[in-house]
Structures are given as C-alpha cells and as structure tokens.
PDB file of C-alpha atoms in Angstrom:
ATOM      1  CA  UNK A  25      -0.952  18.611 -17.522  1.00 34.00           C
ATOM      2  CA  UNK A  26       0.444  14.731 -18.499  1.00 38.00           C
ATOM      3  CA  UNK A  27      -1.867  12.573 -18.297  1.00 38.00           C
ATOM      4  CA  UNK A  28      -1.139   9.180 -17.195  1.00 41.00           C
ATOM      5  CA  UNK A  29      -2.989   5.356 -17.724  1.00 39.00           C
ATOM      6  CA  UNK A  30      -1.043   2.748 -16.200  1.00 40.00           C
ATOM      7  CA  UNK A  31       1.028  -0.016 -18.642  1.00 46.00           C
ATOM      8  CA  UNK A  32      -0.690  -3.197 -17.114  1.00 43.00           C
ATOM      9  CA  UNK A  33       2.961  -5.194 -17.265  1.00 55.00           C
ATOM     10  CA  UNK A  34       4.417  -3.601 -14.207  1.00 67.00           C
ATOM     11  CA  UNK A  35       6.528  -6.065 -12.243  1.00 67.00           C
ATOM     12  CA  UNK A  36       5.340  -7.955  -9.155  1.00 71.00           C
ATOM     13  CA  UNK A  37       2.662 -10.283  -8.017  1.00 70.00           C
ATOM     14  CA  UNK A  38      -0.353 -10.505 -10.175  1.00 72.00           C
ATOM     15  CA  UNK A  39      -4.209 -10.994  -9.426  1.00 74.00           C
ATOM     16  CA  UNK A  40      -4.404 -14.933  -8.439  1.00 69.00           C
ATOM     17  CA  UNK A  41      -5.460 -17.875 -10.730  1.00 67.00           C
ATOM     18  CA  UNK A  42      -6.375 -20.924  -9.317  1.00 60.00           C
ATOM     19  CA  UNK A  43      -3.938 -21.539  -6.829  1.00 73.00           C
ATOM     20  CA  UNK A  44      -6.382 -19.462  -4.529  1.00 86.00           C
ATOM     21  CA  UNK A  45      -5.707 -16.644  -1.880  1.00 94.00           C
ATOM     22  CA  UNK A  46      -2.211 -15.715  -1.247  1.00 96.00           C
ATOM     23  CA  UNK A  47      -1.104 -13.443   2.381  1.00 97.00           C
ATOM     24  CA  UNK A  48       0.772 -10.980   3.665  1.00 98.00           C
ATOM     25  CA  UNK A  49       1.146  -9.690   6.902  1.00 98.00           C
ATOM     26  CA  UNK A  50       1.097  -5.835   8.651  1.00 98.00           C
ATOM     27  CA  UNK A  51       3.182  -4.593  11.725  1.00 98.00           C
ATOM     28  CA  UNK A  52       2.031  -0.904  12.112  1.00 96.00           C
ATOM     29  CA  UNK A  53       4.882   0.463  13.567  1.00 96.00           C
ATOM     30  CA  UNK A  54       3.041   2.190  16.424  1.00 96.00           C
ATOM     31  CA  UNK A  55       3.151   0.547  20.394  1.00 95.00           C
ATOM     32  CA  UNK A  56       6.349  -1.383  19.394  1.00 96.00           C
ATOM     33  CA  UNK A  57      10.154  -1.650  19.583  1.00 97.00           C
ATOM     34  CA  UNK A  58      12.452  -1.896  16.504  1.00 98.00           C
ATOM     35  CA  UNK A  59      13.651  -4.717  17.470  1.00 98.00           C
ATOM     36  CA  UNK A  60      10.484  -6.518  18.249  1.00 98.00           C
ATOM     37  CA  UNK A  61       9.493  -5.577  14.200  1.00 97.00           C
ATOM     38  CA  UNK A  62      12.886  -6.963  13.606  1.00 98.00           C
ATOM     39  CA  UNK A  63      12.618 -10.003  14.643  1.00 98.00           C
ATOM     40  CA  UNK A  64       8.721 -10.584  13.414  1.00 98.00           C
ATOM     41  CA  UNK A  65      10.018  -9.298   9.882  1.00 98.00           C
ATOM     42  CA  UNK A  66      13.511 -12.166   9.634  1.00 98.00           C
ATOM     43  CA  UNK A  67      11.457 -15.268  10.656  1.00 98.00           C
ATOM     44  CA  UNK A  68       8.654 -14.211   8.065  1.00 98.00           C
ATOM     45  CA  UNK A  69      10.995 -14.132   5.365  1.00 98.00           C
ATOM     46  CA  UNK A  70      11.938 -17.378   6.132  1.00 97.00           C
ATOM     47  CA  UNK A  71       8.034 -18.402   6.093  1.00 97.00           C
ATOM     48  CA  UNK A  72       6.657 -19.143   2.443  1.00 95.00           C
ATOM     49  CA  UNK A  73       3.353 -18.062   2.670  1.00 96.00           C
ATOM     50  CA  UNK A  74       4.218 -14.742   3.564  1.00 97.00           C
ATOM     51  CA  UNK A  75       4.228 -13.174   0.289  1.00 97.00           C
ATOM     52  CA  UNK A  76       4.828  -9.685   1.028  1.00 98.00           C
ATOM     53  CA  UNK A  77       5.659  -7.279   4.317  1.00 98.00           C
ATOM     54  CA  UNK A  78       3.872  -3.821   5.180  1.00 98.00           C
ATOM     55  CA  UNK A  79       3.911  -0.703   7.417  1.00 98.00           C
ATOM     56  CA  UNK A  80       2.070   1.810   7.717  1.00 96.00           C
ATOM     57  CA  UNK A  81       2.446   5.696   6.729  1.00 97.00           C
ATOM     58  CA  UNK A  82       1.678   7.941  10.403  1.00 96.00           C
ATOM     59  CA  UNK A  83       4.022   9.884  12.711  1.00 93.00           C
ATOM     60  CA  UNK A  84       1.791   8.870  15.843  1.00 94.00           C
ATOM     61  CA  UNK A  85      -0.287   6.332  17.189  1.00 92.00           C
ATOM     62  CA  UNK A  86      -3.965   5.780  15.602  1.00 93.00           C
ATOM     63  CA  UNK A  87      -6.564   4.674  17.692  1.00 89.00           C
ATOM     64  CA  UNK A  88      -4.497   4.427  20.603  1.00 88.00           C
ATOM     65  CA  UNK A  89      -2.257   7.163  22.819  1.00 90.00           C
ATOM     66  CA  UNK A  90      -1.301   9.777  20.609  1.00 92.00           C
ATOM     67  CA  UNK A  91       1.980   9.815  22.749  1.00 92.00           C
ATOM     68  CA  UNK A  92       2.857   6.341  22.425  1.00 93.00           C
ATOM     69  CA  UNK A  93       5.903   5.620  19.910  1.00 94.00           C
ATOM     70  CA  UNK A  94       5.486   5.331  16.520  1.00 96.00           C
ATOM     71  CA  UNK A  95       8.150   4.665  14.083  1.00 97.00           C
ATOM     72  CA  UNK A  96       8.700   6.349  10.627  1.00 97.00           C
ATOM     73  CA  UNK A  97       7.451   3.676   7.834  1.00 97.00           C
ATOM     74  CA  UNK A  98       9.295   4.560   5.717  1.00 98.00           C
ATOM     75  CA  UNK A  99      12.435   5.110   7.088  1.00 98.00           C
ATOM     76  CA  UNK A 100      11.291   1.492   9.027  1.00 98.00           C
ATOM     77  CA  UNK A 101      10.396  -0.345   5.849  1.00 98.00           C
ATOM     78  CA  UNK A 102      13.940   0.770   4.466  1.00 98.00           C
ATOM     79  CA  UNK A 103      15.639  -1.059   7.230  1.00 98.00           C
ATOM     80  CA  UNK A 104      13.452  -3.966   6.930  1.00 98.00           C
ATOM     81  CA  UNK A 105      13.913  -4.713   3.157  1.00 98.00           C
ATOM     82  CA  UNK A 106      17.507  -4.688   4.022  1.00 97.00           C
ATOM     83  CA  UNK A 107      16.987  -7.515   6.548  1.00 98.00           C
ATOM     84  CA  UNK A 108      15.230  -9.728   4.063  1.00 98.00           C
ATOM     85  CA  UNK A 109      15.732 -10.804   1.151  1.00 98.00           C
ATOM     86  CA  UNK A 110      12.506 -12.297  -0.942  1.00 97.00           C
ATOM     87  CA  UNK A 111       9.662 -10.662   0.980  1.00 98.00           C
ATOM     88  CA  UNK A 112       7.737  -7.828  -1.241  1.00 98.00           C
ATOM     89  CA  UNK A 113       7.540  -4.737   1.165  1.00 98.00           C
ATOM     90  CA  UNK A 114       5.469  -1.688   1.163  1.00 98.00           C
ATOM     91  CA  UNK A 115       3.919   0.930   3.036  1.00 98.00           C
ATOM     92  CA  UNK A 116       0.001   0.511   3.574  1.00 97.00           C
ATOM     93  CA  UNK A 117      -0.549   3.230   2.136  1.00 95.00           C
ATOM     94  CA  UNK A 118       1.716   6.530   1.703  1.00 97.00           C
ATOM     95  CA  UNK A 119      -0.178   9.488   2.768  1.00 97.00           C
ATOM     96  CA  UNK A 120       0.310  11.786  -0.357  1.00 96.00           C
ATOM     97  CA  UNK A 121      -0.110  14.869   1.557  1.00 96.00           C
ATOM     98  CA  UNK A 122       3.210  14.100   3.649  1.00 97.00           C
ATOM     99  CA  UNK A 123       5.832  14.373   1.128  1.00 97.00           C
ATOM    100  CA  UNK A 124       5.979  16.599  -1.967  1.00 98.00           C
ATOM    101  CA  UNK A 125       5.227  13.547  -4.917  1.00 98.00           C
ATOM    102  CA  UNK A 126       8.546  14.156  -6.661  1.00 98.00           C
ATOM    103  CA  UNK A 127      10.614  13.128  -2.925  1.00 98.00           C
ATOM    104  CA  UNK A 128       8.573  10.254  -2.781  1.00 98.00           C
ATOM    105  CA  UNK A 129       9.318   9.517  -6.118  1.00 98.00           C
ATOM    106  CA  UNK A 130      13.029   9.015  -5.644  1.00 98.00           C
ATOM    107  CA  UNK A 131      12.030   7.653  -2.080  1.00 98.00           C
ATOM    108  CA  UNK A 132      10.798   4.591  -4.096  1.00 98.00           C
ATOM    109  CA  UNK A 133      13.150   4.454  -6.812  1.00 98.00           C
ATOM    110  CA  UNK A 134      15.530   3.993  -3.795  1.00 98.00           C
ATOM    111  CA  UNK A 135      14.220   1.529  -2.230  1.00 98.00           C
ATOM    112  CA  UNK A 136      13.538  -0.553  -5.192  1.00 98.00           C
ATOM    113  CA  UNK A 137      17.324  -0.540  -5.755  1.00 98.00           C
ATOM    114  CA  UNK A 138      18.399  -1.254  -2.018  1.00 97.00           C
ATOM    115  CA  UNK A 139      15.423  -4.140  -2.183  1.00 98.00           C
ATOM    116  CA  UNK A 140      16.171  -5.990  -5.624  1.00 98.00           C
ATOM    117  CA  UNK A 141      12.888  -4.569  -7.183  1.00 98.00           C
ATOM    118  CA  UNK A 142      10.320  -5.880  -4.339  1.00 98.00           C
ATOM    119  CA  UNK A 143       8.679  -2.998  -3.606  1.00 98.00           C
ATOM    120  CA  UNK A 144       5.223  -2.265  -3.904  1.00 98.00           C
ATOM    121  CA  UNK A 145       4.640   1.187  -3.944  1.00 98.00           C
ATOM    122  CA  UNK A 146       1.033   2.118  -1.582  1.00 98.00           C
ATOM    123  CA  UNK A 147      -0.541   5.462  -2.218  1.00 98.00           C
ATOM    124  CA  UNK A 148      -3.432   7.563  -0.444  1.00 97.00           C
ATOM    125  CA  UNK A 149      -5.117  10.895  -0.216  1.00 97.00           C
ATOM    126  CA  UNK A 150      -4.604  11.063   3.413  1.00 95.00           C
ATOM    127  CA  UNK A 151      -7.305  11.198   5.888  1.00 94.00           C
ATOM    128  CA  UNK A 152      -5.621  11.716   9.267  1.00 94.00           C
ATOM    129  CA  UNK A 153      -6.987  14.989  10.703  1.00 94.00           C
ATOM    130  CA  UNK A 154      -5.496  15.076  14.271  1.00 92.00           C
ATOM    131  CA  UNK A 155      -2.360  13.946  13.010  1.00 94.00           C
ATOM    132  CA  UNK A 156      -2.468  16.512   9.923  1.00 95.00           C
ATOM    133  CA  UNK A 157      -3.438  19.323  12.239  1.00 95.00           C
ATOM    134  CA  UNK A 158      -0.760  18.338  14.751  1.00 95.00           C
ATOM    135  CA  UNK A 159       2.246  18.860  12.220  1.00 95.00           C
ATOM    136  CA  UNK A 160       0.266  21.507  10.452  1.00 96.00           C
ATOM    137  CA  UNK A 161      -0.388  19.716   6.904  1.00 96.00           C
ATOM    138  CA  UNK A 162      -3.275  20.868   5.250  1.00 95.00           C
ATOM    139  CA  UNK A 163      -5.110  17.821   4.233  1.00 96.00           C
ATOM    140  CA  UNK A 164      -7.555  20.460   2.159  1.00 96.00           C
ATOM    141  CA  UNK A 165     -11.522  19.315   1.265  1.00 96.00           C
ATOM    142  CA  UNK A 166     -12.035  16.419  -0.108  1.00 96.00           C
ATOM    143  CA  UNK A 167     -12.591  17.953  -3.911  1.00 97.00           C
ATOM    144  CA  UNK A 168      -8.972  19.714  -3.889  1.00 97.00           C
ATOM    145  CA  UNK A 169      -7.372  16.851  -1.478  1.00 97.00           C
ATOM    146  CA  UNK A 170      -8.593  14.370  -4.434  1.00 97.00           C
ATOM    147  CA  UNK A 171      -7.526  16.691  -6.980  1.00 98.00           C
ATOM    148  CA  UNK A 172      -4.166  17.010  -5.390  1.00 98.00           C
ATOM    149  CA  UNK A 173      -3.877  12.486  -4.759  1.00 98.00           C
ATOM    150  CA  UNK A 174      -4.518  12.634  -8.862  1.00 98.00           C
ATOM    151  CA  UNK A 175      -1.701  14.921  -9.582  1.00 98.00           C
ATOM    152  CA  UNK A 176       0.745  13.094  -7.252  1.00 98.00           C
ATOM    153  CA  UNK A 177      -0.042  10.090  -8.815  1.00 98.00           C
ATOM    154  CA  UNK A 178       0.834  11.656 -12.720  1.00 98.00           C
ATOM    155  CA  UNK A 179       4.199  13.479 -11.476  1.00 98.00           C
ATOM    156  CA  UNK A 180       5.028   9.726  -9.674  1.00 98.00           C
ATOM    157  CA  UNK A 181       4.129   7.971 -12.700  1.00 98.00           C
ATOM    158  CA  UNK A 182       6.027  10.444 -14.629  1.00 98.00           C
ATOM    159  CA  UNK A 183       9.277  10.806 -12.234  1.00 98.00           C
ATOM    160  CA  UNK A 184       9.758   6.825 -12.486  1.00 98.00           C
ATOM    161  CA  UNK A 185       8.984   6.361 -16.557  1.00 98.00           C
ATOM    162  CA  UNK A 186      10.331   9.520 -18.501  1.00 98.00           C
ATOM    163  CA  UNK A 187      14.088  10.377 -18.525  1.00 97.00           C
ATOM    164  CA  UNK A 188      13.021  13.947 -17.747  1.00 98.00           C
ATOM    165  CA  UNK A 189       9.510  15.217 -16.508  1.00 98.00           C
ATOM    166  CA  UNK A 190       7.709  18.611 -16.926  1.00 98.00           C
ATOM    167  CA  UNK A 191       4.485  18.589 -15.263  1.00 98.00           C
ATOM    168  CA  UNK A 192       2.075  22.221 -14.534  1.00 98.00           C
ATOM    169  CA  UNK A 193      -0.839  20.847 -12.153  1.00 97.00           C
ATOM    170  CA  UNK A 194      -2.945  22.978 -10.037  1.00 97.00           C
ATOM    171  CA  UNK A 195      -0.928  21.506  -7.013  1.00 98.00           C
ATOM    172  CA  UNK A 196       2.531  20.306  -8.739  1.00 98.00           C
ATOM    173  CA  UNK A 197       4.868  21.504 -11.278  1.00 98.00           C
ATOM    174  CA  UNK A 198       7.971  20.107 -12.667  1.00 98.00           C
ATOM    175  CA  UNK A 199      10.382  21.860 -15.223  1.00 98.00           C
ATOM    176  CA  UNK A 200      12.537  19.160 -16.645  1.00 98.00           C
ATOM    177  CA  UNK A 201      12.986  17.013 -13.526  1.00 98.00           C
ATOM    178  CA  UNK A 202      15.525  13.692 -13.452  1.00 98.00           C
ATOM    179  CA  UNK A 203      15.118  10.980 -10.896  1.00 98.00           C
ATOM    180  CA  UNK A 204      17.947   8.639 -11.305  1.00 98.00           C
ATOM    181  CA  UNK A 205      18.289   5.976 -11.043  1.00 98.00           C
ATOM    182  CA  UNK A 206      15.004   4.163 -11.818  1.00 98.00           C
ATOM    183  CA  UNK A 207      13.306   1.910 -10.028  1.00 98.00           C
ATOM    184  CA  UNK A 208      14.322  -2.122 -10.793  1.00 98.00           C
ATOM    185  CA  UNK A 209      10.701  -3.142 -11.773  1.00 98.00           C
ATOM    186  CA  UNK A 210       9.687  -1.811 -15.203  1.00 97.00           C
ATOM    187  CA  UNK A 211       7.870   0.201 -15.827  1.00 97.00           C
ATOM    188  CA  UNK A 212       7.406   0.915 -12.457  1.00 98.00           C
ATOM    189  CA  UNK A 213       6.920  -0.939  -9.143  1.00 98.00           C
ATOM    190  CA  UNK A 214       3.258  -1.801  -8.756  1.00 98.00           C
ATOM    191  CA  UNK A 215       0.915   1.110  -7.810  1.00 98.00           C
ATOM    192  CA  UNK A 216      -1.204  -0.116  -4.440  1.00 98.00           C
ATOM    193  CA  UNK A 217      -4.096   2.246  -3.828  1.00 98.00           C
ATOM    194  CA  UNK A 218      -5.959   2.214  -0.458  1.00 97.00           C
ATOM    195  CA  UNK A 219      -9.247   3.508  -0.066  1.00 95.00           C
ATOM    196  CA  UNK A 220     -13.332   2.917  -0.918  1.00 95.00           C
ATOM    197  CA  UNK A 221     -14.716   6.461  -2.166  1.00 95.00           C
ATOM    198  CA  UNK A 222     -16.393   5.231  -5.137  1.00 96.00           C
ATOM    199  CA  UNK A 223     -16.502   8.538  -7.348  1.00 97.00           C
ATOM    200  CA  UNK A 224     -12.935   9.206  -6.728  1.00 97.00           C
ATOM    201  CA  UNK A 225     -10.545   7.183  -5.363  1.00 97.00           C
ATOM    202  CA  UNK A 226     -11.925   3.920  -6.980  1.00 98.00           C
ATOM    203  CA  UNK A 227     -11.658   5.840 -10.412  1.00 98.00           C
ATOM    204  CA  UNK A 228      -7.862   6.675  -9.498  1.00 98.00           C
ATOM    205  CA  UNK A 229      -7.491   2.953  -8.644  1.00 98.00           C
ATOM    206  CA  UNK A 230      -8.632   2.123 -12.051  1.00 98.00           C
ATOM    207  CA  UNK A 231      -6.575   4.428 -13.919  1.00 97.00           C
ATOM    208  CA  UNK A 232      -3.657   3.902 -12.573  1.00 97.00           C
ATOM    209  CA  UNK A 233      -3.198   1.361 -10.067  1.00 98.00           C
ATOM    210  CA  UNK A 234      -2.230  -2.230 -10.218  1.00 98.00           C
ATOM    211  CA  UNK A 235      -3.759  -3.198  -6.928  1.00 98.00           C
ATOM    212  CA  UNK A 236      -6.135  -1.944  -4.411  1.00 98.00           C
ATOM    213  CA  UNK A 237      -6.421  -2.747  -0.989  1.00 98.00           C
ATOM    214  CA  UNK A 238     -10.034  -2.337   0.907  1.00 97.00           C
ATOM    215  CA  UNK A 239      -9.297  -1.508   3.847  1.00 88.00           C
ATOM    216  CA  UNK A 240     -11.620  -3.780   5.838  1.00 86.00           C
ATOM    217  CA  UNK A 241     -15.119  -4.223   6.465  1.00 92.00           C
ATOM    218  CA  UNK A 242     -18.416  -6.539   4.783  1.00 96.00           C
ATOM    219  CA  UNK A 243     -17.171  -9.019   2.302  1.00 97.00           C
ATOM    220  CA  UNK A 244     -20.312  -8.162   0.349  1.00 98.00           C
ATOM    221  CA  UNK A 245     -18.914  -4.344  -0.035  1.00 98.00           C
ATOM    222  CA  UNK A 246     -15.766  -5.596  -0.643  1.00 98.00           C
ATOM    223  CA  UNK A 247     -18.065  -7.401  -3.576  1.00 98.00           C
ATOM    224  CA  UNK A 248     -19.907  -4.214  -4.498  1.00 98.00           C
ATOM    225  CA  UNK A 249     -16.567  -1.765  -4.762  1.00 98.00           C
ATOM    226  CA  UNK A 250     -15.012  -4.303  -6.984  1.00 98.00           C
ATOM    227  CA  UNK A 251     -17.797  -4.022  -9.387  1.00 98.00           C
ATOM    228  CA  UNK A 252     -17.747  -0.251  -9.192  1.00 98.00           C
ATOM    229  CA  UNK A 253     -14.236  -0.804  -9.819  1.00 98.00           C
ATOM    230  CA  UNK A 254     -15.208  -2.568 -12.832  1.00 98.00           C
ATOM    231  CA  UNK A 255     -17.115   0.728 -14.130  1.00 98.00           C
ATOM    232  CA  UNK A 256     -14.312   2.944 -13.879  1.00 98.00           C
ATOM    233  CA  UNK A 257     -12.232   0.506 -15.436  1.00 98.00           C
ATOM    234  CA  UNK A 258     -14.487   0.280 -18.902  1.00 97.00           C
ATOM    235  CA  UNK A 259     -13.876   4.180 -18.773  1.00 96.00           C
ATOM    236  CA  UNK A 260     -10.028   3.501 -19.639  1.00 96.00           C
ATOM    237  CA  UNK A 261     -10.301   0.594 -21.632  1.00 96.00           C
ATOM    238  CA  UNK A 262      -9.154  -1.719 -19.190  1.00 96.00           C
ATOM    239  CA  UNK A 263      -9.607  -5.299 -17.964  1.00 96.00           C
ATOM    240  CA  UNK A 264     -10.576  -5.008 -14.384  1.00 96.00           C
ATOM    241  CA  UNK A 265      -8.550  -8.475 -13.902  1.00 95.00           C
ATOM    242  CA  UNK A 266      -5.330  -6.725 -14.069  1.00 95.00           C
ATOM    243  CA  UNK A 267      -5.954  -5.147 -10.366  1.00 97.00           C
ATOM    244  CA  UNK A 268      -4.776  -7.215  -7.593  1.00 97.00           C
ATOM    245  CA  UNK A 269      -7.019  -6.855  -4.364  1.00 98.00           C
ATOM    246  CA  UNK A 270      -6.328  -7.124  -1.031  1.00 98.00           C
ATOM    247  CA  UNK A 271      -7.853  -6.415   2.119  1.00 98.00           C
ATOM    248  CA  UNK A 272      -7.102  -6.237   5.627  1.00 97.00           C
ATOM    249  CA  UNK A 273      -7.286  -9.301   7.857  1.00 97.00           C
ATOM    250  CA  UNK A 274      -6.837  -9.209  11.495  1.00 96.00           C
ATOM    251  CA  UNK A 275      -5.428 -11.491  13.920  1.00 97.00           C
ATOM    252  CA  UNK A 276      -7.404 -11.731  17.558  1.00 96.00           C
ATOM    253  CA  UNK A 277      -4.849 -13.739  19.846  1.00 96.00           C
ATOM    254  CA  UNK A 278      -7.439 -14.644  22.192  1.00 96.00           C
ATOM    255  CA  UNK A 279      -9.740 -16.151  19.238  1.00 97.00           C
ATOM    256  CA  UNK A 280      -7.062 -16.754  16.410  1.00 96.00           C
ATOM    257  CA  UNK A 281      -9.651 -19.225  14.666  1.00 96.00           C
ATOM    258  CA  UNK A 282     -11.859 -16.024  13.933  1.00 97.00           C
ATOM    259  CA  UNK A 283      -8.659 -15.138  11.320  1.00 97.00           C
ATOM    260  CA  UNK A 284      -9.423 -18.482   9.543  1.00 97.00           C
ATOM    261  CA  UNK A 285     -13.384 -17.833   9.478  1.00 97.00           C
ATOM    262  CA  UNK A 286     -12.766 -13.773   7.751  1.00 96.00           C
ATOM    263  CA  UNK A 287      -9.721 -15.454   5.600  1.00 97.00           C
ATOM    264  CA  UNK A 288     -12.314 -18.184   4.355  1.00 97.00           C
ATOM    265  CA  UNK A 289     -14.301 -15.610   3.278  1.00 97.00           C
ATOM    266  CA  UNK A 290     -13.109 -13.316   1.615  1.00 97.00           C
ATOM    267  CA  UNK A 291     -11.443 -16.256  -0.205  1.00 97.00           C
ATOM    268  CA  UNK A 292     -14.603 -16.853  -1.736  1.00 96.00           C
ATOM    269  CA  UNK A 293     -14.812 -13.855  -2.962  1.00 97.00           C
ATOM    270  CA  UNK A 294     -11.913 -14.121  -4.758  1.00 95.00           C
ATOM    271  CA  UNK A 295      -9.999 -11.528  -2.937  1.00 97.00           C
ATOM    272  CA  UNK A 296      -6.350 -12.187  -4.182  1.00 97.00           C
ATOM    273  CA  UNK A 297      -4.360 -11.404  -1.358  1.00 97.00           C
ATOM    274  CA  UNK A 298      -5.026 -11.168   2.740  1.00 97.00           C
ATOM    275  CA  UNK A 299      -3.182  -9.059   4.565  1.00 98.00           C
ATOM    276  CA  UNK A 300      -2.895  -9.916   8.265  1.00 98.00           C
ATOM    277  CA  UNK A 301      -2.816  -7.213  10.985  1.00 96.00           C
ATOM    278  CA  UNK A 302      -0.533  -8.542  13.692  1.00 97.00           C
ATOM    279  CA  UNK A 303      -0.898  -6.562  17.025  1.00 95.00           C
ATOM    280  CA  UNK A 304       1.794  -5.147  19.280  1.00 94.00           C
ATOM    281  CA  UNK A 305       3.650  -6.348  21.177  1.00 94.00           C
ATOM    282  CA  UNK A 306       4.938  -8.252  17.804  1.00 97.00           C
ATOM    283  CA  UNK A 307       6.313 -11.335  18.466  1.00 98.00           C
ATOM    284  CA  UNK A 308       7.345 -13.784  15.489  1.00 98.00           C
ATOM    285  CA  UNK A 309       4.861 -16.403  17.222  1.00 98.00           C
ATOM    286  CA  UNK A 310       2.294 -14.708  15.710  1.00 98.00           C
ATOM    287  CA  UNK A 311       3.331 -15.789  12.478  1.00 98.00           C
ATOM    288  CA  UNK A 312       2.901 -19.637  13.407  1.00 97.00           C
ATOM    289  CA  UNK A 313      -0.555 -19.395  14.790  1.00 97.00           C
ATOM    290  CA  UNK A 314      -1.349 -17.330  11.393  1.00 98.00           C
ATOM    291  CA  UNK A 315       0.231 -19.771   9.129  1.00 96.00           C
ATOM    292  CA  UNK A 316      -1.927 -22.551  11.025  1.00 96.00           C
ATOM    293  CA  UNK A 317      -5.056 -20.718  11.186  1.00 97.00           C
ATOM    294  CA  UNK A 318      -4.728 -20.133   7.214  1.00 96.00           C
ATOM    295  CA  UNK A 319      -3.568 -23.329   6.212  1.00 91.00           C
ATOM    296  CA  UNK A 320      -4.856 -24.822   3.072  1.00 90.00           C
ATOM    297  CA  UNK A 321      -7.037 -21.758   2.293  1.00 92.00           C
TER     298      UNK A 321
END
C-alpha cells in the first residue's frame, strides 16, 4: 500500500504568530432553513474576523429529534461557497465511512475549483451509531474503523497529488485512477482532522494533517492532546508547529459573555483558531454579539 506523510506547504491559513487567536464560526445544518444559513453565511463574509465557515457531516439531527430536518453538508457547503467569496469553508468533519474516499476525493477537488481554492478539507472515522445503523453503514470496531480512516486518508492524499493512483488497502483499492481536475491549493487543500483518541487518531493527525480540531471540552486536555500530538509528530520527523488547532466554541444567547470567558481561554493556550457554534434558529445577529463578545482577544 502507498504510504503517505503530508508536504507541510499546503495552502491555507497557518498556525498563528503573534497576532493571537483567529475565529470561525459553525451552523450545523440540522433545526434550520436554507435560507436562514443563507443569510447567516452572506453577512459573515462581509465580517473580517470570520476567517473561515463550517458545516457539519450527518443526514439527521444529533442530540435533538432524529426527525427534525437536517441538510446535506456537503451538498449545503457547496451552495454556500458559491454565495461568498473570501470565507474558507469546510465540513466539520467528513465522516469517512459515508462516501467511498476516491468520491470524496473529486468531491473536494470540486469544490476547491467552484470556491477559488478556500476549502479546507475535514476528515473523521465516524462515530455516529444510530445514524450509521439507520442507513445501514457499517461503522466496523474501532481497530478496522481506524484502519479503514488511515486508508481513506492515503487514497485522498493520493487522488489529489499523483496524475494517476494505484492503491491495494485492506479496505480500498485503486488501479490507475485520475481525478481531474485538481484541487486549486497545492499540494492539496489543508487536511482538518477531528477527533481526541490518542493512539490513533492523534497519530493520523500527525501524519498527515495540517490542522486538528478538538472537539470541545477542558482547556487543560486540550493542553495534554497537543503534547501527545507532539509525540506522534517526532515519529515522522515533523515540527508539531505546522498543525493548526482549533476547537469548538459555543455561543449561549442567554449568557453570550460566557463565549468571551471559554474564547479567553483557550487563547492562552495558544489555540490558533475558535470556532463558534451558533445555534438554530440562525440569525446573522448572532454574528454581532460574537464579534463583540470576542473583541480584542
């Protein structure tokens, strides 16, 4: 099988210097209208701070009504990019198990084209059980469902670098494959890995990735996984400072200064980039009271 250590000069933002902590925002596209994203999406493109624009990767609701709506992301985040024009966008994070790696492959080429090169491109194992068993996708144990998140990575890596790609995994093969055209950012748009198993997907984050986004939780675990991070990283000969972090921040409308209080520290940590959660219903005044709440962080 190919193996496959990331260049460290792929295109897009970069771990911060001293200009501090940059942000992002989050509209899952669960409990929402399209046109409610819409119009959160066009007056944060307009907002500077906002440095990038995610979704999120499920076919239902989480932790809510399973029968509520819930949007496609990526189909969503398509639509989006073409409604802005200097937001980054991604999907928080692409459940590997959901499409065979080589489609999503192209999926990203694609929309690194129809964006101008902004996207960042989120990857993770999967870990949705009730939605899995719902569309029947076999998420497998978490040895072979690991097994199978390193694989998709190398034929992805592959797919948007080579001019052709054969690949024989345990999970994936390719026989001379094309996927034309390539992406904008060279050699690839950035690799955002989501997730905290140490043994495993922190190792993956290190080989390959280019950032890594906790998911939430402690700022002093967000401290420890960075240093484990760290370990993997001496195991490929690479500089640990090449991985942009991020983390998920979340916006409480009836205590919005609580945003400024997690944002402030985490900053301190020196996590590069905070990714607000804004809640349905979204409305673009959320952006505002974020912006204010975060201001000279």
């Amino acid at each position: 099988r190919t193996g496959c250590t990331m260049e460290p000069d792929a295109v897009g933002p970069r771990p911060r210097d001293d200009g501090g902590m940059r942000f992002g925002f989050k509209t899952s596209p669960q409990s929402t209208t399209w046109d409610d994203l819409l119009a959160v999406w066009k007056a944060a493109d307009d907002i500077e701070l906002f440095e990038s624009g995610w979704t999120f990767d499920h076919f239902e609701p989480i932790f809510s009504d399973r029968s509520g709506p819930c949007l496609e992301g990526w189909i969503t985040l398509t639509a989006l990019a073409q409604a802005t024009t200097r937001l980054r966008v991604g999907v928080l994070v692409t459940g590997v198990p959901y499409r065979h790696p080589a489609v999503l492959a192209n999926m990203a080429a694609t929309l690194d084209q129809i964006s101008h090169g902004r996207l960042e491109l989120g990857l993770g194992a999967g870990w949705n059980t009730d939605e899995a068993n719902a569309y029947g996708i076999d998420l497998l144990d978490i040895k072979d469902r690991m097994d199978r998140f390193d694989e998709a990575c190398d034929v992805i890596v592959s797919l948007l670098t080579q001019e052709r790609s054969t690949y024989a995994g345990t999970h994936y093969a390719l026989d001379e494959a094309y996927c034309e055209p390539k992406a904008i950012q060279q050699p690839h748009p950035p690799i955002c890995i989501g997730g905290s198993g140490e043994k495993r997907t922190l190792r993956t984050v290190a080989r390959v990735a280019q950032h890594w986004n906790y998911v939430g939780g402690p700022v002093a675990e967000f401290e420890r996984l960075k240093g484990v991070i760290a370990e993997h990283c001496a195991t490929f000969d690479r500089d640990p400072a090449e991985i942009m972090t991020s983390a998920h921040l979340h916006l409480n409308r009836d205590d919005p200064a609580a945003l400024r209080a997690q944002a402030e520290e985490f900053a301190a940590a020196g996590l590069d980039l905070g990714i607000v959660y804004l809640p349905p219903p979204h409305t673009p005044a959320d952006l505002e009271t974020v912006a204010e709440m975060v201001a000279g962080i």
